[in-house]
Short mmCIF file of C-alpha atoms in Angstrom, two decimals:
data_model
loop_
_atom_site.label_atom_id
_atom_site.label_comp_id
_atom_site.label_asym_id
_atom_site.label_seq_id
_atom_site.Cartn_x
_atom_site.Cartn_y
_atom_site.Cartn_z
CA UNK A 1 -57.26 -6.32 12.05
CA UNK A 2 -58.11 -7.38 8.49
CA UNK A 3 -58.52 -3.75 7.45
CA UNK A 4 -54.86 -3.12 8.26
CA UNK A 5 -53.53 -6.05 6.24
CA UNK A 6 -53.00 -4.06 2.97
CA UNK A 7 -51.14 -1.38 4.86
CA UNK A 8 -48.94 -4.02 6.47
CA UNK A 9 -48.00 -5.47 3.10
CA UNK A 10 -47.25 -1.98 1.79
CA UNK A 11 -44.84 -1.40 4.67
CA UNK A 12 -42.83 -4.54 3.93
CA UNK A 13 -40.77 -3.07 1.03
CA UNK A 14 -39.90 -0.05 3.16
CA UNK A 15 -38.82 -2.27 6.03
CA UNK A 16 -36.70 -4.37 3.66
CA UNK A 17 -35.00 -1.26 2.24
CA UNK A 18 -34.33 0.03 5.74
CA UNK A 19 -32.83 -3.29 6.82
CA UNK A 20 -30.58 -3.42 3.76
CA UNK A 21 -29.37 0.13 4.33
CA UNK A 22 -28.55 -0.56 7.99
CA UNK A 23 -26.77 -3.81 7.04
CA UNK A 24 -24.66 -2.07 4.38
CA UNK A 25 -23.72 0.71 6.76
CA UNK A 26 -22.70 -1.78 9.46
CA UNK A 27 -20.63 -3.78 6.97
CA UNK A 28 -18.78 -0.66 5.86
CA UNK A 29 -18.05 0.33 9.44
CA UNK A 30 -16.74 -3.15 10.22
CA UNK A 31 -14.29 -2.97 7.31
CA UNK A 32 -12.75 0.27 8.58
CA UNK A 33 -10.85 -1.25 11.53
CA UNK A 34 -7.92 -3.47 10.46
CA UNK A 35 -6.13 -5.54 13.09
CA UNK A 36 -3.48 -3.69 15.05
CA UNK A 37 0.05 -4.80 15.77
CA UNK A 38 0.84 -6.36 12.39
CA UNK A 39 3.69 -3.97 11.60
CA UNK A 40 6.15 -5.30 14.21
CA UNK A 41 5.58 -8.90 13.13
CA UNK A 42 6.37 -8.08 9.52
CA UNK A 43 9.51 -6.13 10.38
CA UNK A 44 10.92 -9.05 12.34
CA UNK A 45 11.01 -11.36 9.33
CA UNK A 46 12.43 -8.89 6.79
CA UNK A 47 15.04 -10.39 4.43
CA UNK A 48 18.69 -9.36 4.86
CA UNK A 49 19.58 -8.12 1.37
CA UNK A 50 18.09 -6.73 -1.79
CA UNK A 51 16.30 -8.93 -4.31
CA UNK A 52 16.19 -8.88 -8.13
CA UNK A 53 14.39 -5.78 -9.35
CA UNK A 54 15.53 -3.60 -6.45
CA UNK A 55 17.64 -0.52 -7.20
CA UNK A 56 20.91 0.90 -5.89
CA UNK A 57 20.80 4.68 -6.35
CA UNK A 58 24.20 6.38 -6.36
CA UNK A 59 24.65 10.16 -6.31
CA UNK A 60 28.25 11.41 -6.50
CA UNK A 61 28.72 15.15 -6.34
CA UNK A 62 30.01 16.54 -9.68
CA UNK A 63 30.39 13.01 -11.07
CA UNK A 64 27.41 12.37 -13.38
CA UNK A 65 29.14 9.40 -15.01
CA UNK A 66 29.22 7.63 -11.64
CA UNK A 67 25.71 8.60 -10.60
CA UNK A 68 22.49 6.83 -11.51
CA UNK A 69 19.97 4.13 -10.63
CA UNK A 70 21.35 0.60 -11.00
CA UNK A 71 19.04 -2.41 -10.94
CA UNK A 72 19.81 -5.66 -9.13
CA UNK A 73 19.80 -8.44 -11.74
CA UNK A 74 18.28 -11.93 -11.55
CA UNK A 75 21.44 -13.25 -9.88
CA UNK A 76 21.18 -10.76 -7.02
CA UNK A 77 24.13 -8.66 -8.22
CA UNK A 78 24.42 -5.04 -9.32
CA UNK A 79 27.01 -3.52 -11.67
CA UNK A 80 28.25 -0.07 -10.61
CA UNK A 81 30.56 2.28 -12.55
CA UNK A 82 34.23 1.85 -11.57
CA UNK A 83 33.30 -0.64 -8.83
CA UNK A 84 32.10 -3.41 -11.13
CA UNK A 85 29.86 -6.29 -10.08
CA UNK A 86 28.74 -6.39 -6.42
CA UNK A 87 26.53 -8.96 -4.74
CA UNK A 88 23.55 -7.02 -3.41
CA UNK A 89 21.64 -10.01 -2.03
CA UNK A 90 24.47 -11.37 0.11
CA UNK A 91 24.88 -8.32 2.35
CA UNK A 92 22.63 -6.52 4.76
CA UNK A 93 21.43 -3.16 3.41
CA UNK A 94 23.53 -1.12 5.84
CA UNK A 95 26.68 -3.10 5.00
CA UNK A 96 26.03 -2.79 1.26
CA UNK A 97 25.53 0.96 1.54
CA UNK A 98 28.78 1.35 3.49
CA UNK A 99 30.69 -0.83 1.03
CA UNK A 100 29.59 1.21 -1.98
CA UNK A 101 30.30 4.50 -0.20
CA UNK A 102 33.81 3.40 0.81
CA UNK A 103 34.46 2.10 -2.70
CA UNK A 104 33.86 5.50 -4.26
CA UNK A 105 35.49 7.64 -1.60
CA UNK A 106 38.66 5.53 -1.94
CA UNK A 107 39.53 7.13 -5.29
CA UNK A 108 37.45 10.33 -5.19
CA UNK A 109 38.72 13.31 -3.25
CA UNK A 110 36.48 16.09 -1.98
CA UNK A 111 33.34 14.39 -3.33
CA UNK A 112 30.13 13.67 -1.53
CA UNK A 113 28.76 10.15 -2.10
CA UNK A 114 25.13 9.31 -1.36
CA UNK A 115 23.88 5.72 -1.65
CA UNK A 116 20.17 4.89 -1.37
CA UNK A 117 18.75 1.38 -1.57
CA UNK A 118 15.32 1.27 -3.18
CA UNK A 119 12.92 -1.65 -2.74
CA UNK A 120 10.60 -2.56 -5.59
CA UNK A 121 6.99 -2.56 -4.43
CA UNK A 122 3.87 -3.30 -6.48
CA UNK A 123 0.87 -1.10 -5.70
CA UNK A 124 -2.52 -2.26 -6.97
CA UNK A 125 -6.21 -1.76 -6.33
CA UNK A 126 -8.05 1.52 -5.89
CA UNK A 127 -5.10 3.86 -6.56
CA UNK A 128 -4.79 6.40 -9.35
CA UNK A 129 -1.63 4.97 -10.95
CA UNK A 130 -1.15 1.27 -10.12
CA UNK A 131 2.20 -0.30 -10.96
CA UNK A 132 5.73 -1.05 -9.75
CA UNK A 133 7.53 1.60 -7.71
CA UNK A 134 11.02 1.81 -6.13
CA UNK A 135 10.66 3.00 -2.53
CA UNK A 136 13.12 4.05 0.13
CA UNK A 137 13.22 1.93 3.28
CA UNK A 138 12.32 5.02 5.31
CA UNK A 139 9.04 5.46 3.46
CA UNK A 140 5.75 4.47 5.05
CA UNK A 141 2.76 2.85 3.40
CA UNK A 142 1.23 6.30 3.05
CA UNK A 143 4.34 7.56 1.24
CA UNK A 144 4.20 4.59 -1.14
CA UNK A 145 0.52 5.20 -1.90
CA UNK A 146 1.38 8.82 -2.66
CA UNK A 147 3.85 7.60 -5.32
CA UNK A 148 0.93 5.82 -6.98
CA UNK A 149 -1.08 9.05 -7.03
CA UNK A 150 -2.98 8.31 -3.84
CA UNK A 151 -6.21 6.40 -3.47
CA UNK A 152 -9.21 6.95 -5.69
CA UNK A 153 -12.51 8.23 -4.24
CA UNK A 154 -13.64 4.60 -4.13
CA UNK A 155 -10.52 3.44 -2.26
CA UNK A 156 -10.38 2.38 1.38
CA UNK A 157 -7.04 3.89 2.57
CA UNK A 158 -7.49 2.64 6.15
CA UNK A 159 -7.68 -1.01 5.14
CA UNK A 160 -4.61 -1.56 2.95
CA UNK A 161 -3.65 -5.19 2.33
CA UNK A 162 0.11 -5.80 2.57
CA UNK A 163 1.31 -9.01 0.91
CA UNK A 164 4.87 -10.27 1.39
CA UNK A 165 6.90 -13.46 1.67
CA UNK A 166 8.15 -14.54 5.08
CA UNK A 167 11.52 -16.16 5.80
CA UNK A 168 10.28 -19.57 4.64
CA UNK A 169 9.04 -18.28 1.30
CA UNK A 170 5.34 -18.51 2.16
CA UNK A 171 3.03 -15.72 1.04
CA UNK A 172 1.52 -13.75 3.92
CA UNK A 173 -1.29 -11.19 3.67
CA UNK A 174 -2.13 -8.74 6.43
CA UNK A 175 -4.47 -5.78 6.61
CA UNK A 176 -2.72 -2.85 8.17
CA UNK A 177 -3.11 0.81 9.04
CA UNK A 178 -1.41 3.17 6.60
CA UNK A 179 1.97 4.21 7.98
CA UNK A 180 2.37 1.57 10.69
CA UNK A 181 4.57 -0.93 8.78
CA UNK A 182 7.97 -0.72 7.08
CA UNK A 183 8.14 -1.74 3.44
CA UNK A 184 10.24 -4.67 2.20
CA UNK A 185 11.56 -5.82 -1.13
CA UNK A 186 8.90 -7.57 -3.19
CA UNK A 187 5.96 -6.32 -1.13
CA UNK A 188 2.55 -5.95 -2.76
CA UNK A 189 0.16 -3.25 -1.58
CA UNK A 190 -3.52 -3.58 -2.41
CA UNK A 191 -6.06 -0.86 -1.67
CA UNK A 192 -9.61 -2.32 -1.58
CA UNK A 193 -12.67 -0.37 -2.55
CA UNK A 194 -14.95 0.92 0.19
CA UNK A 195 -18.43 -0.52 0.54
CA UNK A 196 -21.29 1.05 -1.39
CA UNK A 197 -22.88 2.48 1.75
CA UNK A 198 -19.68 4.17 2.96
CA UNK A 199 -19.15 5.69 -0.52
CA UNK A 200 -22.74 6.97 -0.70
CA UNK A 201 -23.73 8.12 2.80
CA UNK A 202 -26.19 10.68 1.43
CA UNK A 203 -28.08 8.02 -0.49
CA UNK A 204 -28.22 5.78 2.57
CA UNK A 205 -29.56 8.61 4.74
CA UNK A 206 -32.13 9.43 2.08
CA UNK A 207 -33.25 5.80 1.86
CA UNK A 208 -33.63 5.53 5.62
CA UNK A 209 -35.49 8.85 5.85
CA UNK A 210 -37.84 7.89 3.03
CA UNK A 211 -38.48 4.48 4.55
CA UNK A 212 -39.25 5.97 7.97
CA UNK A 213 -41.54 8.57 6.41
CA UNK A 214 -43.42 5.90 4.46
CA UNK A 215 -43.80 3.75 7.55
CA UNK A 216 -45.09 6.72 9.55
CA UNK A 217 -47.62 7.56 6.82
CA UNK A 218 -48.94 4.05 6.35
CA UNK A 219 -49.26 3.27 10.03
CA UNK A 220 -51.23 6.32 11.06
#
């Protein structure tokens, strides 16, 4: 028994490396499954109107002077050509869109009017081009991440953190699957980095193989 003691001590570093590799791999796998069902809860508490920083995009056929992107100011209003100042925060998005469309078609004949309401969303974390982006309400989280250039090789696209304010003004953070939640004005998207083991599976496999080979050699 005493003759095997040096071999036993030599095996300890290999066992420690193996344990660390298995632990890292398990931690990375655990982080890949965000809670389900968060999208419907967030949609239920969405605010009625636009907020400062959001954009009203107007496209009038053959009327470049009337077309453009118009930002909602700090008072929740937007100034549109020929229509003047309109309260964007006081109306529901659908009602605001209809109001602007009717306003232009009232004095324009044979013109097509397209009104799109864009929500300002901040995209941070492991994306190629972090920053503020105006997004259409029909866009998914995946579409928004594409605006930011997509995730980096270190990013964890299946564990996006969506931060927003609920009806009472409290900040709420939820991890969500890409594409399962509608975007709201003022949302923040954060893409975390994947764990070291999940970003380097070849290294982990090599460590485990080397550790097992060393154990097999020293215990013969």
